[in-house]
XYZ file of C-alpha atoms in Angstrom:
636
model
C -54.867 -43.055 88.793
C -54.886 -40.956 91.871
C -52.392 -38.802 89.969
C -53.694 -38.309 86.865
C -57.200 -37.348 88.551
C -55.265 -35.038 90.480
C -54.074 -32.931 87.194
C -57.167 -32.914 85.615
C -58.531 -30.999 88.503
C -55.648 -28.211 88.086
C -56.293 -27.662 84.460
C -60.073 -27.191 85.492
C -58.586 -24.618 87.724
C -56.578 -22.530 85.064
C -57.536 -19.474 83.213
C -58.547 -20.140 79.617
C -55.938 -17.653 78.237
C -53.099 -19.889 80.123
C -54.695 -23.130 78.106
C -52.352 -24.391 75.336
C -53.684 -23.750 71.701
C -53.388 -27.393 70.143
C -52.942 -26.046 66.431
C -50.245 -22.898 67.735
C -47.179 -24.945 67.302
C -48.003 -25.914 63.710
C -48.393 -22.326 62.717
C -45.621 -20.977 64.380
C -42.989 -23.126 61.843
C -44.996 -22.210 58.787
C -44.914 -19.117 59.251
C -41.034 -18.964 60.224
C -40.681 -21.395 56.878
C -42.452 -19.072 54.984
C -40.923 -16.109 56.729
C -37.312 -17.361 55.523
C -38.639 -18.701 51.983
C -39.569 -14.890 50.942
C -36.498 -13.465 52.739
C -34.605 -15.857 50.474
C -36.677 -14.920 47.522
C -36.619 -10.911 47.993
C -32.528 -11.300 48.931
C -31.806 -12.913 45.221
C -34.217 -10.989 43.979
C -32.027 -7.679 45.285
C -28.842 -9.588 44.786
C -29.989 -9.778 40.984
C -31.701 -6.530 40.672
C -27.720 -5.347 42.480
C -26.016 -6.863 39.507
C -28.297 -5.781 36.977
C -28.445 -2.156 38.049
C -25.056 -1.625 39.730
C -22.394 -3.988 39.124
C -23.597 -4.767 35.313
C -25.458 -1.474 34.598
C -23.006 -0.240 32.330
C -22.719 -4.159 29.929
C -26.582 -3.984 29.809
C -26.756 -0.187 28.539
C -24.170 -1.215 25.886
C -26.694 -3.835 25.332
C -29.851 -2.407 25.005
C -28.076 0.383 22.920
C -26.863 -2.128 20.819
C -30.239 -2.930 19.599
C -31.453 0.842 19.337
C -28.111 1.658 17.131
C -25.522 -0.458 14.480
C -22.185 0.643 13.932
C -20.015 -0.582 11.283
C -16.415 0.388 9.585
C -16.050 2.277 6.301
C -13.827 1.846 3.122
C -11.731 4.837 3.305
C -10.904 6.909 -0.213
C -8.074 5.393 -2.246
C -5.666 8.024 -2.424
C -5.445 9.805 -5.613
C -2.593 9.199 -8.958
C -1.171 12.225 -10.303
C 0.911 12.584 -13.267
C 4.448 15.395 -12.797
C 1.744 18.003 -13.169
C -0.739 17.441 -11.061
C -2.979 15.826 -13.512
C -5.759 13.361 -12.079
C -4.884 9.711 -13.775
C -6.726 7.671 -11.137
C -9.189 9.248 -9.033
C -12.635 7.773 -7.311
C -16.698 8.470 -8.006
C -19.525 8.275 -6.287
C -20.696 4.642 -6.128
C -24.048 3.606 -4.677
C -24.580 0.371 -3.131
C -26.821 -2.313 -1.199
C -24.992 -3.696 1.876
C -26.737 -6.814 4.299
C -25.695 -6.919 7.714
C -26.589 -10.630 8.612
C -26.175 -10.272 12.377
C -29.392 -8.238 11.757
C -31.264 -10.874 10.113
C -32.699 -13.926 11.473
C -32.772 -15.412 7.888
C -29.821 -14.264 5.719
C -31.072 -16.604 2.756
C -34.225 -15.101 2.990
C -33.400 -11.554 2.724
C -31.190 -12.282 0.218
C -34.266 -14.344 -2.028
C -36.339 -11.004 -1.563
C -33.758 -8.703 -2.275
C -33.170 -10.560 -5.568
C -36.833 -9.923 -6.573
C -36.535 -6.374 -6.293
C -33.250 -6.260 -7.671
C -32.352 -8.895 -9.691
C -29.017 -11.007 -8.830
C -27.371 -13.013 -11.372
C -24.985 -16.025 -10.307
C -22.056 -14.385 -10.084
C -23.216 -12.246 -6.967
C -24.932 -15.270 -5.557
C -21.756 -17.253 -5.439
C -19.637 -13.949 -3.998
C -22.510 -13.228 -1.416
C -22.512 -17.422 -0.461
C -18.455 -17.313 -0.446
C -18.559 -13.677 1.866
C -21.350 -14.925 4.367
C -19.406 -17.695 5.142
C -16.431 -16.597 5.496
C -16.773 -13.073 7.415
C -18.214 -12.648 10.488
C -21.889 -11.707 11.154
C -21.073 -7.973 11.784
C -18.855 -7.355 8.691
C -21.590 -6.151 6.070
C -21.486 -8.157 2.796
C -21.824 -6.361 -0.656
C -25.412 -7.565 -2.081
C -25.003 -4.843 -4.883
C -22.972 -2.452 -6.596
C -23.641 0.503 -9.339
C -26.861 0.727 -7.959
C -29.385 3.188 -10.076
C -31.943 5.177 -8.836
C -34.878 3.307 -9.651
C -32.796 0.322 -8.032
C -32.790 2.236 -5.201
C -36.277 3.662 -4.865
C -37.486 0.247 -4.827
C -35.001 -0.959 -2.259
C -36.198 1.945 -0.085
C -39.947 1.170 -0.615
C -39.572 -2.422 0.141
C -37.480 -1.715 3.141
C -39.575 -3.327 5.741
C -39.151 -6.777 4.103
C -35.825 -6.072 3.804
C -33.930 -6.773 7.237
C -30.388 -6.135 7.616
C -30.165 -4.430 3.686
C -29.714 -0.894 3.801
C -28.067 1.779 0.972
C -24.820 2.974 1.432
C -23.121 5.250 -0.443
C -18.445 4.317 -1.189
C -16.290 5.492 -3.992
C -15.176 3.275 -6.378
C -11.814 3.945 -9.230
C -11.957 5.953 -12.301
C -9.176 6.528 -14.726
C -9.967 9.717 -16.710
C -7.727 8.499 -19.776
C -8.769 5.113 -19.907
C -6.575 3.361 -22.050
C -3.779 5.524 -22.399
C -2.585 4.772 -19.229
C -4.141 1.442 -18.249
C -0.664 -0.729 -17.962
C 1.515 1.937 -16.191
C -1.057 3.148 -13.970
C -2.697 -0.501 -13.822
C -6.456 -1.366 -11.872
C -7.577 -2.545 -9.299
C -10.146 -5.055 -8.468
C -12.404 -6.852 -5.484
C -10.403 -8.065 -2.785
C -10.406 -12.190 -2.862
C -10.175 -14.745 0.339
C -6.411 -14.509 0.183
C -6.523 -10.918 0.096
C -8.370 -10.537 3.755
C -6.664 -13.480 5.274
C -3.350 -10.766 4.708
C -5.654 -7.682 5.542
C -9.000 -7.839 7.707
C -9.319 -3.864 5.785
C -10.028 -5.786 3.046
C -12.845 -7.366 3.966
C -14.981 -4.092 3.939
C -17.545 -3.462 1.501
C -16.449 -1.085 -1.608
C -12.280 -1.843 -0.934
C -10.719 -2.481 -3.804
C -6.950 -4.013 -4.482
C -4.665 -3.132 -6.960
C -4.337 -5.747 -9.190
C -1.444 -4.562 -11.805
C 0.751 -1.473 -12.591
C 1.012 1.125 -10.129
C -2.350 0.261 -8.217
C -0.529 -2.943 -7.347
C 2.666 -2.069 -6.248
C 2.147 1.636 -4.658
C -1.160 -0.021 -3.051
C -0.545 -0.237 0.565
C 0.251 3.643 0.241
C -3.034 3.952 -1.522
C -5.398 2.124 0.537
C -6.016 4.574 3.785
C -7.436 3.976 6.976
C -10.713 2.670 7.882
C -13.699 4.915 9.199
C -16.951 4.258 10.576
C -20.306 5.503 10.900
C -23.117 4.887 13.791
C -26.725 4.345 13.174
C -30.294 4.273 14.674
C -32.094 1.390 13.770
C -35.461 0.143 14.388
C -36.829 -3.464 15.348
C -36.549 -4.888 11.928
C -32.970 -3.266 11.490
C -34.556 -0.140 9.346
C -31.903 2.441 9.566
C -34.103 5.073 11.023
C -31.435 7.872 11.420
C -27.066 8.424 10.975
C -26.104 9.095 14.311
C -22.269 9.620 14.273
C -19.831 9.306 11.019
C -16.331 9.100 11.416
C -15.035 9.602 7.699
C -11.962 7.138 6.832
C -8.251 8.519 6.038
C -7.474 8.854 2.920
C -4.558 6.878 0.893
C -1.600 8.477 -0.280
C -1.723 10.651 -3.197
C 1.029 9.523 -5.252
C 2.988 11.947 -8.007
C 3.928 10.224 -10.698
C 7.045 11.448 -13.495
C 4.828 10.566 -16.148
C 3.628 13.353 -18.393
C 0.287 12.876 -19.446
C 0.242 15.138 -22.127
C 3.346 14.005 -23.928
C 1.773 10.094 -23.460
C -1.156 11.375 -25.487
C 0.854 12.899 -27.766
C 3.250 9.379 -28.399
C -0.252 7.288 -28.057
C -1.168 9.358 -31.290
C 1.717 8.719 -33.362
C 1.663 4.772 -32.712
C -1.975 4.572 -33.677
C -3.004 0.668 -33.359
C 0.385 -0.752 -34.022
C 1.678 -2.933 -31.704
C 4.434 -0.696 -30.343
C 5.850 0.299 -27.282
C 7.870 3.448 -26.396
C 9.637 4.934 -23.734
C 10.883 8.104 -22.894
C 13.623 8.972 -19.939
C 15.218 12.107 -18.632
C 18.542 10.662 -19.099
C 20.160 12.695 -16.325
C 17.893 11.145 -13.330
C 16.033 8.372 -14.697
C 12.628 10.267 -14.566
C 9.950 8.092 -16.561
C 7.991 10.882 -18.677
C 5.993 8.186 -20.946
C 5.575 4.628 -21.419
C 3.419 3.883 -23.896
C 2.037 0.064 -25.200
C -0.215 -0.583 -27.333
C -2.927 -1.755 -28.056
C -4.242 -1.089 -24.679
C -7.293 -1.915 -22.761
C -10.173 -0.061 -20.832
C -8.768 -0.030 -17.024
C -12.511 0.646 -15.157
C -13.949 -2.660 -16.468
C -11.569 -4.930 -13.965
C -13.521 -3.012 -11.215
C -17.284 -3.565 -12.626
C -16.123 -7.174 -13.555
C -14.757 -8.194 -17.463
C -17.503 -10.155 -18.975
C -16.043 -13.268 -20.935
C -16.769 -12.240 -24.056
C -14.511 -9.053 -23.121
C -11.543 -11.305 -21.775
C -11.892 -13.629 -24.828
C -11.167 -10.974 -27.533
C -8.195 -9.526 -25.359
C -6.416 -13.151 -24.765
C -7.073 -13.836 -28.405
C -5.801 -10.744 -29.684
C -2.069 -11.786 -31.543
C -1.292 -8.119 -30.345
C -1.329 -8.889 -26.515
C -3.237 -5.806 -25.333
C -2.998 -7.157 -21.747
C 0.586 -7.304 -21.704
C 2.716 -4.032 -20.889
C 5.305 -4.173 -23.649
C 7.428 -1.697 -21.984
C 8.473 -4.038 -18.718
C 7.188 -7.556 -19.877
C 7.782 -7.363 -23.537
C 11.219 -9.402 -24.176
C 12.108 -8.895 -27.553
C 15.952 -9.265 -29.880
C 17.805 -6.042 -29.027
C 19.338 -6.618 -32.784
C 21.925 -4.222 -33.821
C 20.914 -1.382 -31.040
C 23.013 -3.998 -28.848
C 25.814 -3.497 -30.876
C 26.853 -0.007 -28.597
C 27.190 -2.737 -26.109
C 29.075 -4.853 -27.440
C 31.476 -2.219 -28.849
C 31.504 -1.363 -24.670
C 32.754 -4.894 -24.108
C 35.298 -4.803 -26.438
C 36.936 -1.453 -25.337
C 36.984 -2.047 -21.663
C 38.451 -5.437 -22.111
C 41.935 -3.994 -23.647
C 41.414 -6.432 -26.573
C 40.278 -4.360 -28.970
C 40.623 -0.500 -29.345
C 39.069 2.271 -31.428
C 40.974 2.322 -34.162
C 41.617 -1.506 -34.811
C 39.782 -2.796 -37.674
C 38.645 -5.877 -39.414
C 36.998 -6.293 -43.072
C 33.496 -6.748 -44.042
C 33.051 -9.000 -47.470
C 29.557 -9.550 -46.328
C 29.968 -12.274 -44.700
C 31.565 -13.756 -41.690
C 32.142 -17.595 -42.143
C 32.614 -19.955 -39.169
C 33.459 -23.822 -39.250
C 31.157 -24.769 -41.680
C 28.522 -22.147 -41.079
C 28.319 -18.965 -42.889
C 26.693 -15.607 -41.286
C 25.873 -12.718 -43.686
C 25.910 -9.040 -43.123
C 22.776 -7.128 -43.600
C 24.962 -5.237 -46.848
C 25.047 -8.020 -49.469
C 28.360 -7.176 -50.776
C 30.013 -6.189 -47.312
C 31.540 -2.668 -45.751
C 35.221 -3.110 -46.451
C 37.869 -2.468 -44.114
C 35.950 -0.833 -40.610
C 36.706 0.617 -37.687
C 34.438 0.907 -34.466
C 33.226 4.318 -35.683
C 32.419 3.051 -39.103
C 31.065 -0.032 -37.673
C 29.070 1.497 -35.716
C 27.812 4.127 -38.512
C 26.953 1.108 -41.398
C 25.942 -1.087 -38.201
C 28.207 -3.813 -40.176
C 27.201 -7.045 -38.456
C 30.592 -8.715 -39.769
C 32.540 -6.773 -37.215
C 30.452 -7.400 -34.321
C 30.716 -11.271 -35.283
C 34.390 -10.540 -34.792
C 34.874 -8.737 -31.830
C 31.968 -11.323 -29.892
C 34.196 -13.849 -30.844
C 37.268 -12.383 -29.924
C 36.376 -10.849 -26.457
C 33.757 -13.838 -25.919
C 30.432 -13.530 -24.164
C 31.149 -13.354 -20.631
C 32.952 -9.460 -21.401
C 29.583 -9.140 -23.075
C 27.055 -10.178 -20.335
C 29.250 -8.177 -18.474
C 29.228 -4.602 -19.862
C 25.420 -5.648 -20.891
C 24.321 -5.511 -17.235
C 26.140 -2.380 -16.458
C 24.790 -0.884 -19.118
C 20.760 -1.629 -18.292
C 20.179 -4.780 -20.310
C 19.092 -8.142 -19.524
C 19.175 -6.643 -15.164
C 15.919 -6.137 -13.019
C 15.632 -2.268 -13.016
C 13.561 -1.963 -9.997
C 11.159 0.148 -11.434
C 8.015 0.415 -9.309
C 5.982 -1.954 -11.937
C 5.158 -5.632 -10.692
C 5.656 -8.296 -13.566
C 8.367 -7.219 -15.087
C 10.750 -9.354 -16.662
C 14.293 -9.305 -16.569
C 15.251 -10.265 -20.422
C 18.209 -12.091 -20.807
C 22.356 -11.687 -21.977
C 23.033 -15.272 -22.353
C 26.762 -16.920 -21.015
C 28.047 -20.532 -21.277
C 26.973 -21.355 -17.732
C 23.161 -20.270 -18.357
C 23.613 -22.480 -21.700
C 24.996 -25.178 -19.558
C 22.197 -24.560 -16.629
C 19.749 -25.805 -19.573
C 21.990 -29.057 -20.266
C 22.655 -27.924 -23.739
C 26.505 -26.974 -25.038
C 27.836 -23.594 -26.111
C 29.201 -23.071 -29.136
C 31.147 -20.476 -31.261
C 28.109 -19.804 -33.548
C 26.010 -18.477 -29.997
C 28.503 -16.161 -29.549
C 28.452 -14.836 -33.095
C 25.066 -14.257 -32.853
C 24.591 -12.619 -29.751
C 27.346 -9.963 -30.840
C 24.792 -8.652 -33.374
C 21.684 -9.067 -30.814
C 20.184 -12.241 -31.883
C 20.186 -15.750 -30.921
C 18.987 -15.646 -27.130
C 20.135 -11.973 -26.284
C 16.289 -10.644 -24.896
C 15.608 -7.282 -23.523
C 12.917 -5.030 -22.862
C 12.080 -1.111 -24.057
C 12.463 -0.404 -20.756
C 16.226 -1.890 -20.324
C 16.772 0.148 -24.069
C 15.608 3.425 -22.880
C 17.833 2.847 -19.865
C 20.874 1.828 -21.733
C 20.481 4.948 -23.684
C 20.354 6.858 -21.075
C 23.596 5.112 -19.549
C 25.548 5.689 -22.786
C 24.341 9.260 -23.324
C 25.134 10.232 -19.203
C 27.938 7.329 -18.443
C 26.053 7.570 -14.960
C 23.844 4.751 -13.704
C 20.729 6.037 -13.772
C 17.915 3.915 -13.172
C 13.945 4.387 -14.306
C 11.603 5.187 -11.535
C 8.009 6.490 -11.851
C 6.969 7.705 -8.216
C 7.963 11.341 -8.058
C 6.322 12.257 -4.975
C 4.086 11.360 -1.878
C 1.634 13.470 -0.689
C 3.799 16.558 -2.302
C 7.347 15.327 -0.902
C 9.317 15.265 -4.175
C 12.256 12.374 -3.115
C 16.022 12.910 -4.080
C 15.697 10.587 -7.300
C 15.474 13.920 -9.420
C 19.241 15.239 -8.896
C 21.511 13.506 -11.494
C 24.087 13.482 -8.726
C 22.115 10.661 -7.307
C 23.142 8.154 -9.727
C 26.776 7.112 -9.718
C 29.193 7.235 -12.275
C 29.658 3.695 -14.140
C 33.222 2.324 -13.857
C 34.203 2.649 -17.213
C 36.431 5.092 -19.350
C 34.844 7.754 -20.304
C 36.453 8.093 -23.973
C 34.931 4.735 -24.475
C 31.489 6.390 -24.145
C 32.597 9.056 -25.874
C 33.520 6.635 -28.982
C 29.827 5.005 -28.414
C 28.318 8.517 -28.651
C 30.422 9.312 -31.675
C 29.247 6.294 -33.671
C 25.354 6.534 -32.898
C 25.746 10.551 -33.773
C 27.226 9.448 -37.327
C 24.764 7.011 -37.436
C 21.853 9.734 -37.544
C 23.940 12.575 -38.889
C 26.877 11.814 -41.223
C 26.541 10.363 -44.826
C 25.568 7.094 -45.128
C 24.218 6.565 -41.542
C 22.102 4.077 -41.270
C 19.423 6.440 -39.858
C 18.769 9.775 -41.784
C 15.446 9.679 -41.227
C 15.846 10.154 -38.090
C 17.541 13.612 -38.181
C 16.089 16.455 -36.164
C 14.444 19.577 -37.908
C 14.787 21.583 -34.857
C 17.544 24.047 -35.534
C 20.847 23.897 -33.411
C 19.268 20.887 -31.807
C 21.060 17.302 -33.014
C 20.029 13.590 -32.104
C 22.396 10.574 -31.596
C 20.654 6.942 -32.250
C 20.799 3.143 -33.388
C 18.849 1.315 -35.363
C 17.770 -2.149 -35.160
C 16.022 -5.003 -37.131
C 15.181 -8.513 -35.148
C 14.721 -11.354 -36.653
C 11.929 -13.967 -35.337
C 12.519 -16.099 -37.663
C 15.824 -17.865 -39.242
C 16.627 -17.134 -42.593
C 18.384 -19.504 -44.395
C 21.553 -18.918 -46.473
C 19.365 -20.425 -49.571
C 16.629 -17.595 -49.145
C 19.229 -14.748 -48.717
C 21.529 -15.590 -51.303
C 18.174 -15.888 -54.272
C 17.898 -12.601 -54.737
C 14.238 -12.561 -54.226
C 14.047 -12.658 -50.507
C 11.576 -9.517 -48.562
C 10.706 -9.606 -45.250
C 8.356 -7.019 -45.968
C 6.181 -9.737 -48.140
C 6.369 -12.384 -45.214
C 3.192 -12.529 -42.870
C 2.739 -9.947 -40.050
C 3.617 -12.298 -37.028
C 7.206 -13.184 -39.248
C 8.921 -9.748 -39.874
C 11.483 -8.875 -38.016
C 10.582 -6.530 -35.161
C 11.949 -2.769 -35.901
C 13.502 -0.775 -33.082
C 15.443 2.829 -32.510
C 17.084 4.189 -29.283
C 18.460 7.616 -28.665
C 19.298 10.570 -27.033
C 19.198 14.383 -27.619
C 20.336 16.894 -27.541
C 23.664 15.446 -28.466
C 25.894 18.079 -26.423
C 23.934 18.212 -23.519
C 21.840 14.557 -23.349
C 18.413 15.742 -21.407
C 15.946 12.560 -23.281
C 16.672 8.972 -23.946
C 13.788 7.067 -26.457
C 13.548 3.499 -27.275
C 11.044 2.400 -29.388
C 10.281 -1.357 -30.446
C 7.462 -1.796 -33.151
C 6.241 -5.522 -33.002
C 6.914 -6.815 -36.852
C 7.704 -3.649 -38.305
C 10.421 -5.529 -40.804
C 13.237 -2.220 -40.527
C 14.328 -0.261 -37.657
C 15.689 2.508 -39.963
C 12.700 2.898 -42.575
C 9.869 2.504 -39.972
C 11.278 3.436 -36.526
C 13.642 5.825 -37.065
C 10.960 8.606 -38.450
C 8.944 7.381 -35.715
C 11.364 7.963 -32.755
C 12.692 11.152 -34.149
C 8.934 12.324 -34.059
C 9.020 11.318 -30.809
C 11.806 13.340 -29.574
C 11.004 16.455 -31.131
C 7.466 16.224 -29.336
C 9.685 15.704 -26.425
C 12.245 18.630 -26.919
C 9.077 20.743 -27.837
C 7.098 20.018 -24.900
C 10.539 20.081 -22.557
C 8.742 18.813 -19.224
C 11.207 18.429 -16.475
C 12.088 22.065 -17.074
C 8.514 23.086 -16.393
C 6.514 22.828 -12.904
C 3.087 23.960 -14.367
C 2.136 22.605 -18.011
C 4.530 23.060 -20.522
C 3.582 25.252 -23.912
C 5.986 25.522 -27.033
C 9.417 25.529 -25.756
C 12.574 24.271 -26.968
C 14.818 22.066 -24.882
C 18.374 23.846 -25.736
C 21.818 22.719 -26.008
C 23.040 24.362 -22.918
């Protein structure tokens, strides 16, 4: 007590300003708390205004220029077709379009709805715009439309702001100046599919197009180019406001082609609307200067999109204007295969030149009996002669006595029933048929298959293609094979020197008896083709002529008296066909020509392929750089 009384006194006794403050404590920690809560606060504050400015300055720029501008890729022009001349056969137009962007649309559907009310979308381009959206990613721009108009695109522009993401660009898309004429040759392309870009991300761009047949297909990764790309301003709603940078794409190739336009048009002429096919070869180098099938078909409408009523009439036309004749068309060589077989028989030592065998117009075999085209038979023949009448009793004979193995054999050397390599996709092979393919099939070979394969019938197939080139093999002896690229970007390759193609391991004097026979054939008295003589003076034409059956005709019908082919329905004449090569001494042209059901090589192809090759010899264009005028191929 005495203690505590004794401290209250000294407090008395102290200053006031020495007196403790009660409440001083209390403040002191607040204000430290608070003190360390804003140092806290303004340090992440710094730290994040530090990452922002500094470390991360440069991703946020990117990112707030991102929204001020849109940048996308750009088709680049296909490169251009060119015939030997320089002629344009597949160039590319201006083509004006409607792109969306969806990564600049928060509601693709939507845009797409109001789009569609401006300018109207059938459902077609609703189901390619649903496939595209889901499939690409949000900054590849989808294709809303193409072939746009300018009304289309006035109202586009008008209705802009409701549009979000849509904006008009402006691509090329193909154009084949001759339309028809060379639609299967040069071939079309078409809208990339979901297979296409899974090969090619390229593809995916709006306004690239893939070459879907002929020499758009397989030339096409030469064609295509390289990708550009073009920078724009936009505004909030995605309005392009202003072009900012354009990068223009590469171009593709330009690819040269040996075709000659001119002498095309000329052949396409002369067929008219049969269903024909022709082709013409330098013989020396294999140089394609026309292929020509018809009918044909309108190349541009694969890239607009063939309506159904379009593809209907072409698949149901008997005449197959879809199908290239030249390469795909497999048809009976006939007796234009007989050259061949005469090959076979001379290089297999079992038959020579001058051996013979007689015709009574028939050639009878176990119990079957196989007639000669010449009711009452050619007499006593040689290869020349047999060649000349194109007396179907000797072939029988020699097929049977070399047998079909030889035959395949000198076929294949000779261009027939072989994969050419020409730069065309879907080509087919034909075929020279042997035992073991029989065999392949499960069915037995017999003598009467051999028979009539030595006269080009049974399941001998070839194309006009393979005949052009087996011309062109006789008339040369040299391998040459067909080729239509002549050039890249102006680099002419080393196809055109006749030295490039080897010689073909065979005798010469056997081609030499070949050429012998198809000259008489043309040129001496009773040839089976004088129609098919040249009226160009000092200029002379060696040839075969050829009628395929499609049907049998049985020894009842033959032996009336009374039987035509000419009076049998279109689709069961025999095909006609004519090969050959001029001028004789100096071979510079090889033609084949196969008219679909046109019952006799020599009355209705012959004239035909002779016209032919004098528009060929007049026109002479592998000895011209610029277009040819009125010249004469000569002799020498």
């Amino acid at each position: 007590m005495r203690f505590r009384r004794k401290r209250e006194k000294i407090r008395r006794l102290m200053p006031a300003r020495e007196q403790k403050d009660p409440g001083r404590g209390v403040f002191t920690r607040r204000a430290l708390l608070l003190m360390a809560v804003q140092t806290a606060a303004l340090g992440t504050l710094g730290r994040r205004l530090y990452d922002l400015q500094i470390s991360n300055g440069d991703h946020f720029a990117k990112l707030a220029d991102r929204n001020r501008t849109s940048k996308r890729l750009l088709a680049p022009p296909r490169g251009l077709i060119v015939d030997r001349f320089g002629v344009v056969v597949a160039a590319n137009k201006t083509n004006w379009r409607a792109l969306l962007l969806p990564e600049e649309t928060t509601d693709v559907q939507g845009t797409i709805e109001r789009f569609s009310a401006i300018v109207p979308l059938d459902d077609r381009d609703r189901s390619r715009l649903g496939r595209e959206i889901r499939h690409k990613r949000k900054f590849v721009p989808v294709m809303l439309r193409e072939f746009l108009s300018w009304d289309e695109m006035a109202r586009i522009e008008v209705n802009a702001p409701s549009l979000p993401g849509v904006l008009i660009d402006v691509g090329t898309t193909r154009s084949y100046p001759f339309g028809p004429l060379l639609a299967h040759s040069v071939g079309y392309v078409a809208p990339s599919n979901e297979q296409d870009v899974a090969k090619s991300t390229l593809l995916a761009l709006p306004g690239m197009r893939i070459g879907r047949a002929g020499l758009e297909q397989s030339q096409d990764v030469l064609l295509r180019g390289q990708a550009g790309s073009v920078e724009m301003e936009v505004n909030a709603v995605g309005r392009v406001m202003a072009e900012l940078d354009r990068q223009e794409g590469t171009p593709g190739d330009e690819i040269g082609l040996t075709l000659d336009v001119g002498l095309q048009q000329t052949i396409q002429n002369r067929i008219g609307d049969m269903a024909a096919s022709a082709v013409v070869m330098d013989c020396r180098n294999g140089e394609v200067l026309a292929m020509c099938s018809t009918p044909s078909f309108d190349p541009s409408l694969f890239d607009s999109g063939v309506s159904r009523a379009q593809w209907a009439e072409w698949t149901n036309d008997q005449r197959t204007p879809l199908i290239d004749k030249t390469v795909a068309g497999v048809y009976p060589p006939g007796s234009t295969f007989k050259p061949a077989v005469a090959m076979a028989a001379l290089n297999s030592g079992l038959i020579s030149a001058t051996d013979r065998f007689f015709c009574p117009g028939h050639f009878d075999l176990g119990g079957a009996r196989f007639h000669c085209w010449a009711k009452h038979g050619h007499g006593s023949v040689d290869l020349h002669l047999a060649l000349k009448y194109s007396c179907d009793v000797y072939f029988y004979e020699a097929a049977l006595r070399i047998g079909m193995d030889r035959i395949a054999e000198a076929s294949h050397a000779l261009g027939l029933g072989t994969d050419l390599g020409i730069e065309l996709p879907h080509q087919r092979p034909g075929l020279i048929p042997t035992p073991e393919w029989r065999q392949k099939h499960k069915h037995h070979w017999n003598g009467g298959d051999t028979v009539v394969s030595g006269i080009g019938q049974g399941f001998v197939q070839v194309t006009p293609l393979q005949l052009a080139t087996y011309a062109s093999r006789i008339a040369t002896g040299r391998a040459v094979d067909p080729h239509l690229v002549r050039a890249v970007n102006g680099d002419i390759g080393g196809q055109v020197d006749p030295q490039h193609s080897p010689e073909i391991p065979m005798d010469p004097k056997y081609f030499q008896a070949l050429r012998e026979g198809m000259f008489a054939v043309v040129n001496e008295k009773h040839g089976t083709a004088p129609k098919a003589q040249l009226t160009i003076p000092g200029v002379q034409m060696a040839g075969k002529t050829g009628s395929a059956q499609v049907r049998r005709v049985s020894r009842a019908m033959r032996e009336s008296g009374h039987f035509n082919s000419a009076q049998l329905p279109w689709e069961y004449r025999p095909h006609a066909l004519f090969i050959c090569f001029a001028p004789y001494d100096a071979p510079r042209y090889a033609v084949s020509l196969v008219i679909e059901h046109g019952n006799a090589g020599a009355d209705v192809a012959a004239p035909l392929a002779r016209d032919i090759m004098t528009d060929t010899l007049l026109r002479d264009p592998v000895n011209h750089r610029t277009l040819p005028g009125q010249t004469v191929a000569d002799a020498g």
